[in-house]
mmCIF file of C-alpha atoms in Angstrom:
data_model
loop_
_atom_site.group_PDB
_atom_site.id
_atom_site.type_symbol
_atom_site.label_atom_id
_atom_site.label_comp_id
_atom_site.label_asym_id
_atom_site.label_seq_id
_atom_site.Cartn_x
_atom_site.Cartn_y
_atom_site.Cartn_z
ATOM 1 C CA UNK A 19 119.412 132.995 80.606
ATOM 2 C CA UNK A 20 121.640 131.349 78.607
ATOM 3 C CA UNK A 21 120.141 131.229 75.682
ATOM 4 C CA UNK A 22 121.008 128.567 73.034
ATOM 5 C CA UNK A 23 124.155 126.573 73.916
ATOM 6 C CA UNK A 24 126.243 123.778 71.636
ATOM 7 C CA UNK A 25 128.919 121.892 72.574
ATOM 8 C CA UNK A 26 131.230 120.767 71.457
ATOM 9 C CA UNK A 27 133.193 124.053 70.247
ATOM 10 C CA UNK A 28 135.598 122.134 68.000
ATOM 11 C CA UNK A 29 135.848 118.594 66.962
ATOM 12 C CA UNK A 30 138.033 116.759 64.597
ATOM 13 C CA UNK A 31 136.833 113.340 63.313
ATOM 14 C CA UNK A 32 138.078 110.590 61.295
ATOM 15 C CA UNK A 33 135.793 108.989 57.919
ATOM 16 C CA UNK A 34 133.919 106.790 58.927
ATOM 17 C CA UNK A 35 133.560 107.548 62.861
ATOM 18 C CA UNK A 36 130.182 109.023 64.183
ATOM 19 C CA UNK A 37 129.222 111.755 66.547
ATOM 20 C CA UNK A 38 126.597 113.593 68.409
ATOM 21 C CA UNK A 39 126.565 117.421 68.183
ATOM 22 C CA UNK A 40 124.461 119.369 70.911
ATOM 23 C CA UNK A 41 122.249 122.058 71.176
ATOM 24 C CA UNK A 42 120.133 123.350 74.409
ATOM 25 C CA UNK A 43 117.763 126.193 74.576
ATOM 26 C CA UNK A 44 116.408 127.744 77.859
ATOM 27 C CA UNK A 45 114.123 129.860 76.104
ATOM 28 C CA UNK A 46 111.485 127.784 75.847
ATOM 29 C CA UNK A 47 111.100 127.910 72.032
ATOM 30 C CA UNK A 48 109.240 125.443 69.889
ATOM 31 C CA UNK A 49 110.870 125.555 66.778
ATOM 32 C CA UNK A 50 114.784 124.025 66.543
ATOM 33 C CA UNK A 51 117.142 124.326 63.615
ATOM 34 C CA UNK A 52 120.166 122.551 62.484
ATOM 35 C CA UNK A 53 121.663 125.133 59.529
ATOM 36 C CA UNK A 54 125.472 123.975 58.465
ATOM 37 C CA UNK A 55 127.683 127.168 57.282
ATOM 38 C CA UNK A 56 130.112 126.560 54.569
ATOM 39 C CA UNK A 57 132.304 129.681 53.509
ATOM 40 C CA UNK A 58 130.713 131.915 50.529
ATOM 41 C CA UNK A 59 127.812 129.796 50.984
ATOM 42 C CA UNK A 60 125.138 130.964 53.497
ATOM 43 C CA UNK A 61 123.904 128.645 55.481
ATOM 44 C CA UNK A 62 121.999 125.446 54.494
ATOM 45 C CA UNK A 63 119.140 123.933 56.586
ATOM 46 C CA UNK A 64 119.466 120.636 57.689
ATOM 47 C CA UNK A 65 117.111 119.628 60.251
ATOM 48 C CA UNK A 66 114.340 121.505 61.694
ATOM 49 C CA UNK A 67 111.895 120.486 64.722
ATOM 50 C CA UNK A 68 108.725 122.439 65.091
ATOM 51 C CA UNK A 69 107.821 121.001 68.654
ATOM 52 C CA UNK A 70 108.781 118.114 70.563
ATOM 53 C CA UNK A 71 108.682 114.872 69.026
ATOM 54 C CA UNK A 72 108.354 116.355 65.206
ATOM 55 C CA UNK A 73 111.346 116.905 62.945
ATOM 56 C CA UNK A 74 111.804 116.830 59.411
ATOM 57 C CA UNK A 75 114.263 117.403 56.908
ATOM 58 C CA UNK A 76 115.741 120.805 55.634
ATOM 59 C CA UNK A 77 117.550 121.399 52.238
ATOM 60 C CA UNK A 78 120.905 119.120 52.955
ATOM 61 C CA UNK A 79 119.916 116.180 55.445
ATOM 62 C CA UNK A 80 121.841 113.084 53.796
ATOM 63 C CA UNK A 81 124.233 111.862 56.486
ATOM 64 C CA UNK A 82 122.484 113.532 59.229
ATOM 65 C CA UNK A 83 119.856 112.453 62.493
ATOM 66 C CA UNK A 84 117.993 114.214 64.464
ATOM 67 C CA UNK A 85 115.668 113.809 67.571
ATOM 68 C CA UNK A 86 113.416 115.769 69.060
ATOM 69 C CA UNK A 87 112.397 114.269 72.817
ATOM 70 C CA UNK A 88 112.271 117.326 74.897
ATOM 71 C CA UNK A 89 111.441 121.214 73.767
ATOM 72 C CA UNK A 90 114.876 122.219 75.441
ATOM 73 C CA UNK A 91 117.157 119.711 73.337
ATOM 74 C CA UNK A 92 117.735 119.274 70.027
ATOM 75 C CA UNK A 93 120.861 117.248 69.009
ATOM 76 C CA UNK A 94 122.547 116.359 65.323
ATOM 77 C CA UNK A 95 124.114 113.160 65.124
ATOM 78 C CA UNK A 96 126.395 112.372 62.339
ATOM 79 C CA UNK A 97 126.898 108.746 60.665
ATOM 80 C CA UNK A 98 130.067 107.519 59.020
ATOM 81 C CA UNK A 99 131.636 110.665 58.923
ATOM 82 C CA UNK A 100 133.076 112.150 55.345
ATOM 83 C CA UNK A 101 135.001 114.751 54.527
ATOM 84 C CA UNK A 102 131.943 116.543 52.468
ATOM 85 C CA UNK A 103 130.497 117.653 56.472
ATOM 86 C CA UNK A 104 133.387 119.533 57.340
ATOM 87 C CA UNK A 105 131.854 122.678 58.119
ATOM 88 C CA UNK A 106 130.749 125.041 61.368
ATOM 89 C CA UNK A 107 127.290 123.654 62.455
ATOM 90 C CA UNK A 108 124.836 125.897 63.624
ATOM 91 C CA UNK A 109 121.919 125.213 66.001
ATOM 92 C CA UNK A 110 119.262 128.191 66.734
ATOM 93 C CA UNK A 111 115.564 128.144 67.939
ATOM 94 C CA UNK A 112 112.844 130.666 68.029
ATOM 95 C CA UNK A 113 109.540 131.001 69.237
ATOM 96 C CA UNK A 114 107.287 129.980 66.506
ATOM 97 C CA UNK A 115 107.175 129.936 62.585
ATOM 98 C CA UNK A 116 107.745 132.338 59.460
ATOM 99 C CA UNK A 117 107.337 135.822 61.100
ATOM 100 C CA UNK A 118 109.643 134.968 64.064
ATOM 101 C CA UNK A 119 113.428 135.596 64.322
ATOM 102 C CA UNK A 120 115.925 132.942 64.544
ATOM 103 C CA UNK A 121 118.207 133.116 67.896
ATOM 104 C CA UNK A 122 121.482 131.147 66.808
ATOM 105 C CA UNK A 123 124.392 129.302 68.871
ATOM 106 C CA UNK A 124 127.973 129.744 69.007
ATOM 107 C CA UNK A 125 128.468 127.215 66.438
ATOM 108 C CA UNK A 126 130.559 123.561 66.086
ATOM 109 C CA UNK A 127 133.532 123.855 64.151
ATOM 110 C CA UNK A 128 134.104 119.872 62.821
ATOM 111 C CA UNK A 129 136.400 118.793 60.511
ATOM 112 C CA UNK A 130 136.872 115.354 58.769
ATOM 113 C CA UNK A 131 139.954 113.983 57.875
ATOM 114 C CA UNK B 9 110.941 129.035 44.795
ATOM 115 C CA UNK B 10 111.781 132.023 47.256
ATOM 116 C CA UNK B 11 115.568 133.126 46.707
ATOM 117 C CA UNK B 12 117.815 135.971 48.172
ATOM 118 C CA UNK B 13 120.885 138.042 46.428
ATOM 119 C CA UNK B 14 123.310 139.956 48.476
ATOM 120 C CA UNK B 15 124.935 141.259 45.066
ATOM 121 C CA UNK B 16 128.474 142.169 46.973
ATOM 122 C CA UNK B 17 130.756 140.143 48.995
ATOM 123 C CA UNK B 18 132.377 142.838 50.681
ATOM 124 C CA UNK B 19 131.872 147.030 51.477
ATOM 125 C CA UNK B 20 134.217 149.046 52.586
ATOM 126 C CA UNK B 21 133.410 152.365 54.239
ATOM 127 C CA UNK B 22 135.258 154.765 56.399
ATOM 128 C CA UNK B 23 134.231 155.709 59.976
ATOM 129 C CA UNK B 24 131.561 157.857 60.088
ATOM 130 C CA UNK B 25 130.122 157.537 56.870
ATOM 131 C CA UNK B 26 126.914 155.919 56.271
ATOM 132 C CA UNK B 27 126.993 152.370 55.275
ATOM 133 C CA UNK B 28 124.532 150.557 52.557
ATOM 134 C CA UNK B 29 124.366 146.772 52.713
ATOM 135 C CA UNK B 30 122.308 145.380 49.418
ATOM 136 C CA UNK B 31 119.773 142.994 49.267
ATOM 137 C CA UNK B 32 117.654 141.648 46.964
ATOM 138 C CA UNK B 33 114.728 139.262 46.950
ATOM 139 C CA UNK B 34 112.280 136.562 44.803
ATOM 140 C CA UNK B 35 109.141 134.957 46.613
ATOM 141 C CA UNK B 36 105.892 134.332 46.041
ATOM 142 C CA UNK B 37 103.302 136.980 47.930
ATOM 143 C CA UNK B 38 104.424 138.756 50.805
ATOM 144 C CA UNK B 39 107.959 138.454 52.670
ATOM 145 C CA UNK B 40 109.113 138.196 55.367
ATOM 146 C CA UNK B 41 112.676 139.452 55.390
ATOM 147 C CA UNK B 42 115.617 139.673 58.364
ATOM 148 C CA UNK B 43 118.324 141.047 58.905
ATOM 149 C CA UNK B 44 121.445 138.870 60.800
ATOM 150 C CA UNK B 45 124.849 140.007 62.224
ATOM 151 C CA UNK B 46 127.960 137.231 62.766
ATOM 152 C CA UNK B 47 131.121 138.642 64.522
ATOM 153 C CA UNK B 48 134.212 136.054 64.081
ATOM 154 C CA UNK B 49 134.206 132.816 65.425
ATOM 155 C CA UNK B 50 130.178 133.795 67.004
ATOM 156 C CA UNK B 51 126.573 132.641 66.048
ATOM 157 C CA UNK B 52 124.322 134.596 64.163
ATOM 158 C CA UNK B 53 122.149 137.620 65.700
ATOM 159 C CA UNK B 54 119.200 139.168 64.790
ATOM 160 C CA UNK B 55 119.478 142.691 64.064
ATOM 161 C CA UNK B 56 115.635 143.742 62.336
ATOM 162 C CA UNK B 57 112.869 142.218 60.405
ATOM 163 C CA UNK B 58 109.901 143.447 58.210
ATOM 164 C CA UNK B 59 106.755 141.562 58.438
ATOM 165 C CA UNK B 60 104.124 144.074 57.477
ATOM 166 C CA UNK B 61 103.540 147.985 57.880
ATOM 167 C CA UNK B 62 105.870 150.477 57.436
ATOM 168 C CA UNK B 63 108.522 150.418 54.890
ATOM 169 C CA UNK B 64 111.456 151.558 57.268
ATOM 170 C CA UNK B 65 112.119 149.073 60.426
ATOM 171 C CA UNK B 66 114.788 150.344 62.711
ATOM 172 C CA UNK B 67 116.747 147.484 64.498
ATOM 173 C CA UNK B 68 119.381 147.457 66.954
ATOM 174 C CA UNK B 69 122.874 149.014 66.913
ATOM 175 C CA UNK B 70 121.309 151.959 65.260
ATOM 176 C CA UNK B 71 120.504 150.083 61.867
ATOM 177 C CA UNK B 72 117.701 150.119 59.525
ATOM 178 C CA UNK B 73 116.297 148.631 56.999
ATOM 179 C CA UNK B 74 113.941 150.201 53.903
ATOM 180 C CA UNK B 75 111.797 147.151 52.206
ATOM 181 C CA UNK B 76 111.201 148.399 48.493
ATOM 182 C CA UNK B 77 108.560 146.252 47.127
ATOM 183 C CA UNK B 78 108.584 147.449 43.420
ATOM 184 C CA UNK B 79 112.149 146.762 43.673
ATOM 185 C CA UNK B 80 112.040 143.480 45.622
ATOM 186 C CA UNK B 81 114.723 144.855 48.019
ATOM 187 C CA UNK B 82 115.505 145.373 51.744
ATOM 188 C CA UNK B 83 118.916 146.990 51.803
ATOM 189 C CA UNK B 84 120.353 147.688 54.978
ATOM 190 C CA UNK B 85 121.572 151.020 56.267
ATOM 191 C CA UNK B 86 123.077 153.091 59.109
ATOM 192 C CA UNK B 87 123.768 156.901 58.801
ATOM 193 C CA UNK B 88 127.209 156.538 60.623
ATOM 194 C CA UNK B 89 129.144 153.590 60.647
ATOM 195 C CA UNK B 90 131.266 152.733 63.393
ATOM 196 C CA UNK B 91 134.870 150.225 63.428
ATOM 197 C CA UNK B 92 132.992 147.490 65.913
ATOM 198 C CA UNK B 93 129.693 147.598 63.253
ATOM 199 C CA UNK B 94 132.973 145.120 60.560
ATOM 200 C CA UNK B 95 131.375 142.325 60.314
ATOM 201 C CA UNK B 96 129.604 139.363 58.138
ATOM 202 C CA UNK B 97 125.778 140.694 57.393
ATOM 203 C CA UNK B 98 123.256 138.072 56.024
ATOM 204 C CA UNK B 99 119.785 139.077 54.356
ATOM 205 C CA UNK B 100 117.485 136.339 55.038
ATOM 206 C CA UNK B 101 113.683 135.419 53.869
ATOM 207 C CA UNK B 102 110.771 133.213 54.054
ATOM 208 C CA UNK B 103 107.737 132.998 51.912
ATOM 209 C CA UNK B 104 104.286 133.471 53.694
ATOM 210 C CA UNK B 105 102.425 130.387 55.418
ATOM 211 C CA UNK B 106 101.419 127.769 52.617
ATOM 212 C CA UNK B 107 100.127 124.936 54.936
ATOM 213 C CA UNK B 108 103.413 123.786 55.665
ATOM 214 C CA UNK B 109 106.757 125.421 57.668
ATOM 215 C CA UNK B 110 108.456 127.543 55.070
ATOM 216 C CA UNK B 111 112.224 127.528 55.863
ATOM 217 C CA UNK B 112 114.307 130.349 55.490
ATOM 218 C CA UNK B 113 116.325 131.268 52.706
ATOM 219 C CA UNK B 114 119.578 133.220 53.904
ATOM 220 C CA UNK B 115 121.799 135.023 51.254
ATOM 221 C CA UNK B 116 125.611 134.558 51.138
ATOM 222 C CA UNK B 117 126.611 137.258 53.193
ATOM 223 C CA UNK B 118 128.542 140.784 53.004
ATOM 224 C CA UNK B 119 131.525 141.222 54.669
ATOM 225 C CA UNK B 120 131.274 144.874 56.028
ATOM 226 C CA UNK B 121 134.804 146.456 56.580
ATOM 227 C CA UNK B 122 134.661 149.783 58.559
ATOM 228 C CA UNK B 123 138.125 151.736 57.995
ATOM 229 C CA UNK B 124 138.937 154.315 60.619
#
């Protein structure tokens, strides 16, 4: 059981350039979260998925994608990358809605330069 | 709007005392209210929650939490603290159903520093 995986660890991108961060859960949880973690700031939402097929948007989406085809995978995909989305990237899934806790990934550390 | 104040960035205790981690909270009805752990360089993990019942949840790692309705808090607690409990602790919470999926609200986070 491996719980809920991202890849890749690190990742350094140029403006402009694009990328797909990952996130897998073997737990089968509905509910799939994209939360970005900037220091002294908590973490912001972006993305959430509350089943297959259904996402919408969290507190910070501009710049961001998501897609939701099976319950196991949930991936972020950046567009013309700025510097404004460095930040660790957090995935995290949990079995259903408000009264359920959050399990969370190891994180993406990305930075744009 | 539901909101969450962890009113200090950083406690410092020594071993073997007991440790207090603040929290304060605004929402509309009834909370729901968590408790998360982040070691360096990890994801998040869950530690307790209160949903409904009694006041005092006991988590893992031999914390707890005491929700204080009259004072809107949920500050966290353990009666000895250990080296390996230094870490980032986030208070985190989430208005009751309103139709839609509430989100969470996490606070900023206290940096807990354990000094042998």
């Amino acid at each position: 059981n491996a719980g809920v995986t991202q890849t890749p660890k690190f990742r350094i991108l140029k403006i402009g350039q694009s990328m797909t961060l990952q996130c897998t859960q073997d737990m089968n949880h509905n509910y799939m979260y994209w939360y970005r973690q900037d220091p002294g700031m908590g973490l912001k939402l972006i993305y959430y998925s509350v089943g297959a097929g259904i996402t919408d948007k969290g507190e910070v989406p501009n710049g961001y994608n998501v897609s939701r085809s099976t319950t196991e995978d949930f991936p972020l995909r950046l567009e013309l990358a700025a510097p404004s989305q460095t930040s660790v990237y957090f995935c995290a899934s949990s079995y259903g809605g408000e009264a359920y806790e959050q399990y969370f990934g190891p994180g993406t550390r990305l930075t744009v330069t | 709007a539901q909101s969450v104040a962890q009113p200090e960035d950083q406690v410092n205790v020594a071993e073997g005392n007991p440790l207090t981690v603040k929290c304060t909270y605004s929402v509309s009805g009834n909370p729901y209210l968590f408790w998360y752990v982040q070691y360096p360089n990890r994801g998040l993990q869950f530690l307790l929650k209160y949903i409904t019942g009694d006041n005092l949840v006991k988590g893992s790692y031999g914390f707890e939490a005491e929700f204080n309705k009259s004072q809107t808090s949920f500050h966290l607690k353990k009666p000895s603290a250990l080296v390996s409990d230094s870490a980032l602790y986030f208070c985190a919470v989430r208005g009751p159903n309103s139709g839609g999926y509430q989100k969470v609200t996490f606070g900023t986070g206290t940096k807990l520093q354990v000094i042998p």
